[in-house]
């Protein structure tokens, strides 16, 4: 079938559509790279006549992944096929008969990584299209037919959807549940009629899953400290909770009243579980005890003791015969629930076991650990059957799907991962939380996963039968450095120090195509710099070295050793003959590029050095430190010329303005200070960020400063007035690095983020404001809708409207008037019947 679709005879080379203007770039972009402030028309790019008899035009392929995967590869290999698909999309705007072909075509293009940022898609007809993970920044989608399209994880920032038909659209998640404090635990009732959340403020929120409204006017109150764990009875009418107040409480869901308070633990309760017989509750505590409580008698039936071990989680097997407990000594402990006898201790984790759960059949136990892994244990052999690796920080919670074929895990890396039990592979990472995930839970029918986070939200994710992971070349952890080459044709990006791939990666600036990786460091890479000629790259690492790389050959030319601790940053001199490096050993070292020798060590900072930079003329070096100061050094003599004080926390970034007359510094105190280089006087304090400011950069002409923060926002500031000109959101991690470049009079801004993305933005000035549009992104793993217009959108469900509003959409969609009107008309007809005397059963008098 795929071969039939790809048959070149499907595209007859005849003149049927006007050609698009010549473009340059690669197959990852569909429009000219000479961007304008308005959207770019997406016209046919070659003289082709699509064939209406093609399978693409007669049958939907969006649910046939093998066919789509084959065609995706053809798009990447055959430009003519890509052009044909774009033609199908264009034709659907004016002729409804092409809608099936257009839906298939755009599904294939999105799957192939084609990005539709700022593209004119007005009136396009693509019902049922799979647009998941698609990039549509600032796209024009007015009056588009998007019925039943899949927009999971789509990037729709500033997209204009005015008047679009969005009936039955899938976003892969429901609106988030917003709480006043952090969720520590959550659970669905077995009949999926209610959902409970244990909160850090000591309350329990209970929702009805029919409307996701609160079941009670007020949360369940009784615990005096945070609620660490909750579990439903198997009938769903009762809820048990444990708290840091050492108590276990039993609640009636219908009334919201506390039936009993079980006391006996001497430290915080960390886990609770209901037996399938409903007569027992198990509770675990950091006091090292697991207690079995008799629900009817309200007494402690049995206590299981451990020696010098804290219990972190407990679980009953499905039949109620066994109890499992996760422990801080890196083990999972098993007991016979009837006799209380310990049956086994499962060893293998390299860190505290934070969560345990039995499989639905009771033959396996899954455990999540601070060692970042999930392990599956075979209870027959007591051996570890599989290890699930992929999280980059501690695993906090695990849950089995009702069928037992999937496992969900939450982590301090802010993600939820869905794992295939059979293959031990992660086939769906769920991103969007801005802080650590503390709890995960499957719905009883397995169609949803809920995740609670320290960001005070619970997200409700749809679990699809056919899951397409978003494949993207790039870093496997947060990106902490982005730099433009002097020619402006590449971006080099380096990973955050906590990453273990220890790499520098190069990307084509215009197309976003991944080029190659520089590997050699034995620890995380945290600083990079291009040589002035652009032929070399310097990188620093936690391995205490500086490496000099050849851009052309990919080879590591020199390894500069001498620092005694982590090397945090590096900068080439403007002439390219020297390299300066700053380190956690509190020194700045100056190196001769030709010989690789260190010829000077600058001392004076009293704490770790975090950042340094050369002035544009090369006469000065500025360095920032954990000692909260910026020091300005004479680059030739090594003498400290001045010390800039004023920040109240560590310095995270320092830059010179393009002409060198200003120095800007950012700090963990949430502020950016702008200084006069000669006098050291403070010119401006930029202070609207709500978290540490990790990165700053001057625009090429020095009129703007870009700042990236741990608060996940990017801000553009006017250097003359100190006013904020623009705020860019929709990042899902801290903004570790920003960099500017101007090419052909177009200004670009690159960002490197903790969400693993490298993104390129175009910045234009519109009526005194800075307009920022996305050009390309190396990855996207969460729905983005900030400033997207849903004005007049038709057939949008109430839940989807709420979701898009939470994600930043603006405008008011059209109410679903058709059904309302039909109901009103029926009611009026009935009323008319009773109001007409001739139709009265009593007749007329």
Short mmCIF file of N, CA, C and O in Angstrom, two decimals, residues 296 355 369 415 714:
data_model
loop_
_atom_site.label_atom_id
_atom_site.label_comp_id
_atom_site.label_asym_id
_atom_site.label_seq_id
_atom_site.Cartn_x
_atom_site.Cartn_y
_atom_site.Cartn_z
N UNK A 296 -13.10 -3.18 60.63
CA UNK A 296 -14.32 -3.30 61.43
C UNK A 296 -14.04 -3.07 62.91
O UNK A 296 -14.77 -2.34 63.58
N UNK A 355 8.82 3.81 45.85
CA UNK A 355 7.45 3.41 45.53
C UNK A 355 7.43 1.95 45.09
O UNK A 355 8.35 1.49 44.40
N UNK A 369 12.95 3.98 42.27
CA UNK A 369 14.04 4.26 43.20
C UNK A 369 14.69 5.60 42.93
O UNK A 369 14.60 6.16 41.83
N UNK A 415 9.04 14.71 34.70
CA UNK A 415 8.35 13.96 33.65
C UNK A 415 7.62 12.75 34.21
O UNK A 415 7.93 12.25 35.29
N UNK A 714 11.54 33.69 29.09
CA UNK A 714 12.56 34.48 28.42
C UNK A 714 12.02 35.90 28.30
O UNK A 714 10.90 36.11 27.84
#
